[in-house]
XYZ file of C-alpha atoms in Angstrom:
724
model
C 109.773 110.362 67.909
C 110.899 111.932 71.222
C 107.873 111.598 73.512
C 109.328 114.046 76.067
C 108.820 116.833 73.557
C 105.113 116.039 73.328
C 104.484 117.678 76.713
C 104.627 121.079 75.057
C 102.218 120.118 72.272
C 98.404 120.173 72.156
C 96.600 117.325 73.885
C 95.008 116.210 70.622
C 98.430 115.832 69.030
C 99.675 113.838 71.997
C 96.655 111.555 71.777
C 97.193 111.099 68.047
C 100.856 110.245 68.512
C 100.062 107.729 71.236
C 97.428 106.166 68.997
C 99.969 105.869 66.225
C 102.445 104.275 68.635
C 99.810 101.810 69.839
C 98.823 100.874 66.319
C 102.470 100.460 65.449
C 102.781 97.762 68.102
C 99.612 96.057 66.940
C 100.828 96.540 63.347
C 97.864 95.239 61.337
C 95.486 97.772 59.786
C 97.392 100.990 60.432
C 100.536 99.737 58.771
C 98.616 98.485 55.770
C 97.643 102.074 54.974
C 101.273 103.039 54.485
C 102.526 102.716 50.938
C 105.196 100.057 50.489
C 108.332 100.942 48.534
C 108.105 97.866 46.354
C 111.402 98.304 44.551
C 113.322 98.669 47.823
C 111.489 95.678 49.275
C 112.295 93.391 46.350
C 115.872 94.537 45.874
C 116.846 93.967 49.482
C 116.390 90.289 48.700
C 118.916 90.059 45.906
C 120.593 86.671 45.885
C 124.366 86.981 46.272
C 126.845 84.181 45.624
C 130.466 84.804 46.637
C 131.611 81.296 45.855
C 130.534 78.383 43.695
C 127.615 76.640 45.417
C 125.861 73.888 43.487
C 122.666 74.404 45.513
C 122.604 78.146 44.777
C 122.001 78.052 41.024
C 120.003 81.012 39.693
C 117.270 81.135 37.076
C 115.922 83.498 34.443
C 112.674 82.657 32.732
C 109.204 83.713 31.636
C 107.062 81.004 33.249
C 106.914 78.840 30.114
C 110.678 78.636 29.643
C 113.451 78.710 32.226
C 117.232 78.791 32.042
C 119.286 78.040 35.160
C 122.904 79.154 35.485
C 126.024 78.550 37.563
C 128.345 81.254 38.930
C 129.564 82.119 35.431
C 126.111 83.435 34.486
C 125.653 80.617 31.967
C 125.731 76.810 32.081
C 129.472 76.356 31.948
C 129.747 73.510 34.455
C 126.611 71.339 34.161
C 128.327 68.132 35.329
C 129.614 69.802 38.468
C 126.109 71.078 39.315
C 124.090 67.965 38.469
C 123.852 66.788 42.092
C 122.808 70.226 43.316
C 120.225 72.445 41.647
C 120.973 71.422 38.032
C 121.578 73.828 35.168
C 118.373 73.146 33.293
C 116.974 74.537 30.056
C 113.347 73.482 29.873
C 110.125 74.629 28.276
C 106.472 73.691 28.250
C 106.680 72.503 24.653
C 109.927 70.482 24.712
C 108.986 66.799 24.904
C 110.376 63.618 23.348
C 109.365 59.971 23.225
C 111.556 56.990 22.454
C 110.361 54.799 19.612
C 107.616 52.426 20.663
C 109.167 49.426 18.918
C 107.084 46.932 20.926
C 103.839 48.631 19.951
C 102.612 49.168 23.505
C 99.063 50.441 23.936
C 97.959 52.422 26.961
C 94.988 50.151 27.648
C 97.362 47.219 28.133
C 98.295 48.699 31.507
C 94.688 48.710 32.759
C 94.017 46.469 35.728
C 90.515 45.476 36.940
C 89.542 45.809 40.607
C 86.364 44.412 42.165
C 84.738 47.328 43.963
C 81.167 47.414 45.295
C 80.171 44.363 43.305
C 81.534 45.436 39.922
C 84.827 45.625 38.067
C 86.496 49.000 37.749
C 89.684 49.362 35.693
C 92.610 51.536 36.759
C 95.756 52.504 34.866
C 98.482 51.204 37.190
C 102.162 50.272 37.150
C 101.715 46.564 37.900
C 104.171 44.493 39.909
C 106.868 42.092 38.823
C 104.178 39.613 37.834
C 102.745 42.043 35.293
C 104.627 40.861 32.217
C 103.647 42.866 29.149
C 101.117 45.028 31.084
C 103.972 46.111 33.356
C 106.207 46.780 30.351
C 103.454 48.840 28.738
C 102.923 50.796 31.968
C 106.642 51.444 32.308
C 106.843 52.672 28.724
C 103.990 55.163 29.180
C 105.449 56.381 32.463
C 108.735 57.042 30.681
C 107.280 58.427 27.450
C 106.929 61.148 26.523
C 109.541 62.798 28.758
C 110.344 66.474 29.100
C 113.517 67.543 27.310
C 116.580 69.333 28.538
C 116.894 71.545 25.467
C 120.607 72.243 25.670
C 123.587 73.508 27.679
C 124.699 77.043 26.870
C 127.921 77.959 28.635
C 131.445 79.228 28.246
C 134.510 77.380 27.023
C 137.208 78.930 29.238
C 140.873 78.280 28.571
C 143.865 78.813 30.836
C 147.211 80.188 29.671
C 148.613 76.701 29.124
C 145.701 75.819 26.825
C 143.942 73.508 29.255
C 140.225 73.985 30.070
C 139.500 76.049 33.154
C 137.622 74.108 35.820
C 135.138 75.296 38.422
C 137.921 75.328 41.013
C 139.953 77.666 38.776
C 137.397 80.450 39.203
C 138.475 83.146 41.635
C 137.023 86.435 42.941
C 133.509 85.135 42.419
C 130.650 87.557 42.956
C 127.194 86.983 41.504
C 123.914 88.796 42.088
C 120.348 88.082 41.032
C 118.163 91.189 41.095
C 114.531 89.978 41.218
C 113.252 93.473 40.391
C 114.789 93.348 36.887
C 115.425 89.634 36.350
C 119.134 90.367 35.805
C 121.919 88.026 36.892
C 125.267 89.838 37.150
C 128.244 87.484 37.476
C 131.886 88.390 38.029
C 134.865 86.083 38.394
C 138.450 85.763 37.271
C 140.560 83.051 35.668
C 144.283 83.260 36.505
C 143.767 86.860 37.549
C 141.938 87.884 34.353
C 138.463 89.305 35.116
C 135.230 88.210 33.449
C 131.999 90.199 33.767
C 128.689 88.680 32.589
C 125.134 90.031 32.630
C 122.331 87.569 31.837
C 118.664 88.211 31.057
C 115.739 86.039 30.029
C 113.327 87.326 27.401
C 109.744 87.538 28.636
C 107.920 86.912 25.359
C 110.249 84.401 23.715
C 112.146 81.352 24.961
C 115.439 83.152 24.782
C 118.374 84.079 26.981
C 120.848 86.896 26.288
C 124.202 87.759 27.815
C 126.773 90.515 27.654
C 130.350 89.473 28.390
C 133.293 91.759 29.095
C 136.771 90.281 29.539
C 140.320 90.439 28.149
C 139.930 86.679 27.669
C 137.771 87.461 24.626
C 140.590 89.345 22.939
C 142.998 86.516 23.699
C 140.678 83.875 22.240
C 140.369 82.147 25.616
C 136.639 82.697 26.108
C 134.137 81.183 23.701
C 130.446 80.316 23.924
C 129.610 76.611 23.900
C 126.279 75.031 22.940
C 125.935 71.351 23.765
C 122.962 69.004 23.294
C 122.507 66.205 25.835
C 120.409 63.135 25.133
C 117.411 62.359 27.365
C 118.080 59.827 30.097
C 114.595 58.333 30.013
C 114.887 58.078 33.783
C 112.769 59.489 36.618
C 114.998 62.584 36.596
C 117.046 64.242 33.871
C 119.734 66.747 34.819
C 120.658 67.567 31.225
C 124.117 66.005 31.424
C 123.772 62.764 29.472
C 126.335 63.049 26.690
C 126.212 59.395 25.691
C 124.234 57.892 22.779
C 125.545 60.420 20.283
C 124.307 58.173 17.476
C 120.671 58.393 18.617
C 120.163 62.072 17.794
C 121.370 64.551 15.196
C 122.566 68.145 15.471
C 123.430 70.248 12.456
C 123.881 73.892 11.490
C 120.790 74.914 9.570
C 122.210 78.158 8.277
C 124.686 80.858 9.194
C 124.975 84.566 8.394
C 127.240 87.368 9.554
C 125.559 87.778 12.930
C 123.317 84.764 13.430
C 123.041 81.023 12.937
C 120.457 78.305 13.403
C 121.055 74.777 14.659
C 118.516 71.970 14.263
C 118.308 69.184 16.837
C 116.497 65.969 15.889
C 115.668 63.274 18.455
C 113.361 60.271 18.432
C 110.066 62.164 18.119
C 111.141 65.756 18.692
C 112.723 68.293 16.420
C 113.461 71.835 17.493
C 115.763 74.702 16.637
C 118.264 76.893 18.423
C 118.866 80.358 17.037
C 122.067 82.175 17.942
C 122.461 85.874 17.354
C 125.366 88.158 18.241
C 126.686 91.682 17.975
C 130.011 92.077 16.229
C 132.016 89.467 14.384
C 131.898 85.786 15.307
C 131.598 82.363 13.739
C 129.797 79.190 14.792
C 131.969 76.070 14.619
C 130.958 72.461 15.125
C 133.430 70.979 17.565
C 131.923 67.530 18.155
C 128.804 65.671 17.090
C 126.527 67.623 19.446
C 128.770 70.477 20.518
C 129.136 73.882 18.865
C 131.423 76.814 19.635
C 130.517 80.425 18.981
C 133.914 82.081 18.513
C 134.090 85.888 18.763
C 136.567 87.582 16.471
C 139.756 88.701 18.208
C 140.403 92.280 19.226
C 137.302 93.164 21.231
C 136.819 92.724 24.960
C 132.993 92.875 24.851
C 130.610 90.365 23.282
C 126.809 90.309 23.277
C 124.809 87.290 22.162
C 121.401 85.638 22.408
C 120.200 82.063 22.245
C 116.629 81.232 21.252
C 115.025 77.800 21.691
C 112.098 77.264 19.342
C 109.833 74.572 17.957
C 110.474 76.004 14.537
C 112.781 78.518 12.928
C 110.771 81.735 12.731
C 113.266 84.527 12.119
C 116.790 85.162 10.892
C 117.996 87.179 13.884
C 116.921 86.479 17.482
C 116.361 89.554 19.674
C 119.615 91.045 20.898
C 120.890 91.705 24.392
C 119.423 95.217 24.706
C 116.014 94.023 23.502
C 116.056 91.162 25.971
C 117.153 93.453 28.779
C 114.283 95.836 28.016
C 111.809 92.947 27.868
C 112.966 91.581 31.209
C 113.060 94.889 33.046
C 109.619 95.948 31.825
C 107.936 92.612 32.593
C 109.429 92.279 36.048
C 108.606 95.859 36.979
C 105.019 95.209 35.935
C 104.912 91.939 37.887
C 106.203 93.470 41.109
C 104.163 96.662 40.790
C 100.843 94.807 40.815
C 99.287 92.323 43.192
C 100.505 91.225 46.588
C 103.633 92.218 48.488
C 104.523 91.843 52.154
C 106.865 93.996 54.240
C 107.998 93.014 57.750
C 110.290 96.016 58.291
C 110.585 96.893 61.970
C 109.752 93.424 63.269
C 111.916 92.209 66.133
C 111.111 88.515 65.771
C 114.308 87.203 64.105
C 112.230 85.026 61.779
C 110.472 87.954 60.144
C 113.313 88.926 57.780
C 113.768 85.313 56.709
C 110.039 84.916 56.056
C 110.074 88.061 53.948
C 113.033 86.667 51.957
C 111.232 83.381 51.344
C 108.127 85.222 50.196
C 109.952 87.437 47.691
C 112.103 84.668 46.234
C 109.148 82.276 46.060
C 107.261 84.890 44.044
C 110.267 85.201 41.739
C 110.629 81.449 41.285
C 106.942 80.890 40.612
C 106.994 83.622 37.968
C 110.097 82.216 36.233
C 109.121 78.557 36.310
C 105.365 78.188 36.892
C 103.501 80.951 35.098
C 102.710 79.181 31.856
C 99.703 77.566 30.245
C 99.940 74.008 31.608
C 100.165 72.517 35.106
C 103.834 72.435 36.150
C 105.891 69.513 37.348
C 107.151 69.489 40.934
C 110.603 70.678 39.886
C 109.341 73.495 37.688
C 111.381 74.004 34.543
C 114.764 73.113 36.046
C 114.959 69.343 35.836
C 112.718 66.331 35.431
C 110.975 64.642 38.294
C 108.576 61.815 37.496
C 109.852 62.035 33.885
C 108.706 65.655 33.656
C 105.042 64.789 34.179
C 102.581 67.011 36.055
C 100.527 65.749 39.008
C 97.010 67.168 39.013
C 96.543 67.025 42.781
C 99.426 69.472 43.188
C 98.057 72.547 41.325
C 96.372 73.433 44.609
C 99.865 74.276 45.871
C 101.259 75.422 42.537
C 98.454 77.812 41.592
C 96.102 78.745 44.451
C 98.326 81.608 45.540
C 97.936 83.477 42.233
C 94.348 84.744 42.739
C 95.055 85.337 46.438
C 97.944 87.638 45.452
C 95.787 89.370 42.807
C 97.419 87.606 39.878
C 94.312 85.716 38.780
C 95.254 85.652 35.097
C 98.054 83.157 35.791
C 95.527 80.657 37.137
C 93.132 81.320 34.265
C 95.772 80.331 31.713
C 95.958 76.855 33.218
C 92.168 76.621 33.487
C 92.122 76.833 29.691
C 94.311 73.717 29.641
C 91.749 71.837 31.744
C 89.196 72.500 29.040
C 91.530 71.063 26.420
C 92.164 67.822 28.321
C 88.611 67.323 29.597
C 87.848 64.702 26.888
C 90.476 62.420 28.452
C 88.914 62.951 31.886
C 85.504 62.106 30.476
C 86.880 58.885 28.957
C 88.232 57.786 32.338
C 84.877 58.381 34.027
C 82.996 56.497 31.312
C 85.444 53.590 31.357
C 84.981 53.234 35.103
C 81.202 53.582 34.998
C 80.906 57.081 36.461
C 79.302 60.257 35.215
C 80.995 63.523 34.303
C 84.772 63.909 34.247
C 87.300 62.129 36.437
C 90.370 64.318 36.436
C 93.660 62.586 35.783
C 96.335 62.413 38.451
C 99.610 62.001 36.540
C 99.468 63.464 33.036
C 101.746 63.677 30.045
C 102.020 66.835 27.972
C 98.957 65.968 25.883
C 96.822 65.580 28.996
C 96.463 61.820 28.782
C 96.629 59.767 31.968
C 99.914 58.114 32.935
C 100.035 54.743 34.740
C 100.527 55.095 38.498
C 99.751 52.622 41.243
C 99.151 55.439 43.719
C 98.009 58.222 41.423
C 95.252 56.266 39.730
C 93.446 55.974 43.075
C 93.864 59.521 44.409
C 90.694 61.592 44.477
C 91.622 64.891 46.131
C 92.407 66.432 42.755
C 88.760 66.066 41.739
C 87.287 69.185 43.455
C 90.275 71.364 42.525
C 88.633 72.572 39.309
C 85.607 73.802 41.269
C 87.866 75.427 43.875
C 89.884 77.235 41.204
C 86.743 78.397 39.406
C 85.407 79.728 42.696
C 88.628 81.657 43.378
C 88.425 83.233 39.933
C 84.748 84.123 40.379
C 85.469 85.771 43.735
C 87.907 88.097 41.956
C 85.994 88.582 38.695
C 82.409 88.425 40.047
C 80.754 88.403 36.627
C 78.468 86.206 34.581
C 81.153 85.698 31.934
C 83.188 83.743 34.484
C 80.159 81.647 35.445
C 79.454 80.842 31.800
C 83.092 80.064 30.997
C 83.584 77.449 33.706
C 80.073 76.149 34.371
C 80.195 73.097 32.112
C 83.277 71.609 33.749
C 82.185 72.681 37.231
C 78.985 70.706 36.678
C 80.760 67.756 35.014
C 83.200 67.605 37.941
C 80.321 67.573 40.404
C 78.561 64.863 38.378
C 81.565 62.598 38.803
C 81.871 63.373 42.487
C 78.217 62.521 43.115
C 78.388 59.297 41.107
C 81.669 58.218 42.731
C 80.102 58.319 46.198
C 78.673 54.856 46.944
C 75.381 54.512 48.800
C 75.594 51.926 51.572
C 71.994 50.764 51.991
C 72.640 49.108 55.339
C 74.082 52.262 56.867
C 71.901 54.640 54.890
C 74.792 56.902 53.883
C 77.168 57.658 51.046
C 80.772 56.623 51.435
C 83.957 57.429 49.528
C 85.768 54.201 48.699
C 86.824 51.491 48.910
C 89.075 51.947 45.942
C 90.876 55.154 46.811
C 94.108 56.454 48.309
C 93.905 59.623 50.410
C 96.213 62.619 50.135
C 98.238 60.896 52.853
C 99.584 58.198 50.551
C 100.087 55.532 53.194
C 96.906 53.504 52.741
C 95.963 50.616 50.446
C 93.352 51.466 47.855
C 91.423 48.197 48.201
C 90.951 48.713 51.952
C 90.492 52.467 52.371
C 87.259 54.433 52.670
C 86.025 57.738 54.039
C 89.232 59.757 54.535
C 88.521 62.894 56.562
C 89.980 65.520 54.245
C 88.367 64.071 51.138
C 84.934 63.864 52.819
C 85.009 67.562 53.671
C 86.310 68.493 50.217
C 83.578 66.388 48.604
C 80.845 68.163 50.519
C 82.347 71.586 49.822
C 82.768 70.857 46.104
C 79.202 69.662 45.605
C 77.791 72.589 47.566
C 79.944 75.055 45.608
C 78.701 73.553 42.331
C 75.127 74.048 43.565
C 75.909 77.719 44.209
C 77.097 78.031 40.617
C 73.756 76.701 39.444
C 71.908 79.144 41.658
C 74.000 82.093 40.476
C 73.002 81.154 36.928
C 69.331 80.942 37.854
C 69.273 77.143 37.625
C 67.592 74.807 40.130
C 69.737 72.789 42.515
C 70.774 69.345 41.265
C 68.780 66.763 43.240
C 71.426 64.046 42.996
C 74.112 66.336 44.361
C 71.842 67.408 47.191
C 71.163 63.785 48.080
C 74.872 63.038 48.375
C 75.456 66.226 50.389
C 72.670 65.347 52.807
C 73.668 61.711 53.279
C 77.459 61.885 53.051
C 79.190 59.903 55.799
C 80.132 61.855 58.935
C 83.778 62.477 59.656
C 85.458 59.544 61.426
C 86.248 60.297 65.082
C 87.927 58.140 67.695
C 89.043 59.139 71.191
C 88.014 62.710 70.484
C 90.194 63.233 67.379
C 89.667 62.908 63.646
C 91.060 59.790 62.022
C 92.918 59.850 58.730
C 90.135 57.601 57.392
C 87.231 55.648 58.790
C 89.002 52.491 57.609
C 92.066 53.361 59.723
C 91.154 53.236 63.424
C 94.896 52.890 64.102
C 95.654 56.243 62.449
C 97.725 57.411 65.438
C 99.029 54.122 66.812
C 100.443 52.570 63.640
C 103.846 54.236 63.012
C 103.495 54.104 59.226
C 100.299 56.172 59.457
C 102.119 58.991 61.244
C 104.282 59.755 58.197
C 103.786 61.561 54.883
C 101.187 64.358 54.720
C 99.083 64.986 57.849
C 96.207 65.540 55.448
C 93.575 65.642 58.191
C 94.709 69.264 58.491
C 93.519 69.871 54.940
C 89.921 69.408 56.068
C 90.194 72.674 57.996
C 93.290 74.552 56.896
C 92.770 74.302 53.140
C 88.975 74.548 53.128
C 86.270 76.794 54.595
C 84.673 75.700 57.853
C 82.296 72.835 57.111
C 79.180 71.959 59.082
C 80.607 68.438 59.085
C 83.513 69.550 61.230
C 83.804 70.423 64.908
C 86.564 72.910 65.719
C 87.137 71.549 69.217
C 87.743 68.100 67.765
C 90.079 69.605 65.155
C 91.964 71.441 67.902
C 92.547 68.164 69.764
C 93.592 66.559 66.479
C 96.001 69.409 65.809
C 97.596 69.096 69.241
C 98.028 65.331 68.823
C 99.572 65.564 65.358
C 101.796 68.489 66.308
C 103.224 66.518 69.203
C 103.361 63.007 67.786
C 103.821 63.199 63.997
C 106.951 61.925 62.240
C 107.764 65.363 60.894
C 111.048 64.220 59.376
C 109.009 62.110 56.944
C 106.932 64.889 55.415
C 106.942 67.139 52.343
C 107.467 70.839 51.759
C 103.788 71.771 51.513
C 102.914 70.101 54.802
C 104.293 73.061 56.760
C 102.186 75.725 55.006
C 99.151 73.457 55.387
C 99.872 73.156 59.108
C 100.257 76.934 59.372
C 96.902 77.419 57.637
C 95.193 75.052 60.077
C 96.804 76.804 63.031
C 95.614 80.155 61.684
C 91.998 79.028 61.428
C 92.238 77.568 64.932
C 93.401 80.913 66.306
C 96.961 79.765 66.988
C 99.166 82.362 65.246
C 102.279 81.415 67.220
C 101.916 77.849 66.002
C 101.366 79.115 62.447
C 104.754 80.844 62.478
C 106.362 77.884 64.234
C 105.042 75.596 61.489
C 106.609 77.705 58.744
C 109.940 77.511 60.561
C 109.847 73.933 61.778
C 113.416 72.619 61.751
C 112.945 69.731 59.333
C 115.069 69.055 56.211
C 112.063 69.223 53.871
C 111.288 72.697 55.230
C 114.683 74.031 54.116
C 114.789 77.128 51.899
C 118.043 77.524 49.991
C 119.902 80.741 49.258
C 118.147 80.970 45.874
C 114.744 80.553 47.541
C 114.128 76.962 46.485
C 112.425 74.592 48.920
C 114.924 71.740 49.328
C 113.640 68.224 50.122
C 116.508 65.750 49.774
C 119.227 64.605 47.381
C 116.579 63.395 44.936
C 114.444 66.551 45.054
C 116.845 69.440 45.538
C 113.999 71.788 44.731
C 110.257 71.375 45.250
C 107.984 74.073 43.876
C 104.817 73.069 45.804
C 106.626 74.194 48.944
C 107.105 77.685 47.488
C 103.533 77.929 46.267
C 102.264 76.576 49.567
C 104.215 79.206 51.475
C 102.595 81.991 49.444
C 99.140 80.507 49.951
C 99.643 80.216 53.711
C 101.024 83.741 54.054
C 98.073 85.234 52.174
C 95.688 83.587 54.652
C 97.786 84.520 57.680
C 97.649 88.194 56.656
C 94.471 88.834 54.652
C 92.495 86.206 56.538
C 89.688 83.967 55.343
C 85.913 84.126 55.152
C 84.659 84.661 58.673
C 88.022 85.597 60.179
C 88.040 88.453 62.649
C 90.659 91.090 63.122
C 93.799 91.853 61.144
C 96.584 89.409 60.306
C 95.028 86.346 62.003
C 98.121 84.207 61.473
C 100.610 86.669 62.984
C 101.396 86.636 66.731
C 100.094 89.662 68.656
C 103.156 89.894 70.895
C 104.524 93.204 69.674
C 107.389 91.531 67.796
C 105.784 91.673 64.360
C 105.227 94.793 62.279
C 103.261 93.964 59.166
C 102.566 95.889 55.995
C 100.977 94.277 52.989
C 99.180 95.180 49.800
C 97.204 93.279 47.195
C 96.182 90.169 49.123
C 92.743 88.537 49.040
C 90.894 86.576 51.669
C 90.746 82.814 51.252
C 87.360 81.093 51.090
């Protein structure tokens, strides 16, 4: 607007224009009233690859099944990508276990610890002295393991008959459109163009592609399906083509436009259905390799590949059906719930933050929107044998209700109900009440041996926290009734786990625990700061559930709340744990997660906590922490703490701290290192932090509390909820 022209206009109009200008600088509430063009917002963050980049792999998926591709739009070069972001095909249901020829039993890995005058058994890994208990623990850590279901790619041939390699691809251009879920890939081989469009079906575990190329007519482009064998190692990139004799692959049946292949492993059997448009035949090339060969003459070929636990139809959905499924589901996803628009911001970090937000939303929807807690590497490749860690759903799932997508969290809450009997068994075995939630779990929900995980406790209040988030959005008695039993059982364990020290007249947590900062010995550690605050919050929240239902407060819980140990303070700052007075002088204790921040950033303000002390703690950690030895979710957690402390500049600085584990790749993945080339808790943590920085938290004042008020940020957002 030209403000010189306002001199000729009515005073009221001038005042209104100046008010608009002022609010534009402040950004917050005024800009929220403006409708966001969601399609334009999402599509300006298309991912574009103009060359092969093994860290820029792209994914289609429906949250329970994901399929990751290279620059060809399929999984043509899995070996070349295995050290980057691998070309995975994984599902929630695809698990295998090697034969237990030694007859190991889970209880063989139990190890007794003398704690507070009694023996308590924990399912641990054991050391080299463990003998058969160690072997049993190792077997149950390895088995079952999540499967890489198969490699679906192209067999490309050059003019001389030799296979085309990744370096033979020229004129590469690939785009992922998050608005539709489409991956459009173009490249050429010896000057001959290839055009591929890839979609993932949103109701079935299926991928479809449409290929256009003269190579089809010449018989130099075929579709290849290959079955790897599980590595049985900590990770599995889907490229183990050894041990052909240990599994079987065979064509189950073939018709004019479809075929089914059965794959049998040690304990798993599943099926792959191929469907196509036009004429083609499926040929078995090697023991676990099949070629779908289009008939000559046509330069266009459409096909689909369905991965299923059982054969349930003769013809998988075709390309057009899959395209329609993808476009409709993604439009629905983006049209509802939270979005954030930083258009007009002059801080150079704003556009990058917006990109990370959009692509994190896309990745969480493709890889972590199913019915079970996800592993750290989503549905791309195995980490920790494909097992889920139940302390991490805070970072995997908390963002969903905050971005008005509560139903995604509720699906996983149903899983907690299914596995609660295992949690109850653990509590009973250890002499506690209620349910002790597992840390590392296999697909059935049973506990997995872990020398660290068995002693973690910060996953215990998560169920109550999640139930509270759902209730805040649903606000009905049906929600209270649905989750009350496990809310109460969780609180029962928490109250019984706290040990009453008669000499000191207070309840303590530990010994016999490892805090979220996994740098402390279980036998020596007690009263970690974050866990103390979470314990008090969880028990008090459970009491509120009782009161909402018209029930009296639980006296035992109230006793623990009233007499819980105070937070450990030394030299005016909070310690990592009362048992660690050298929290900030011992170098090893200044690494890993600065989980003291969780006591304030992740949780509502507690009457146990003093904000001035937390501010001094924040300043000390910010200045003196070994930030290069941290994880991807530590930066969102730090930003959340800074936001509650009224330090928005530090909140933004935390999200952009120049540390390798805070790297966000072109495809949006949070990179950690060569072992973890993607780390989904970082993406989920980013979304959780951003929701708080914009929508605020209970008791926050003013708009966008985590955004600097320096005139460099223009903020528009829709569909975000306040954090507790």
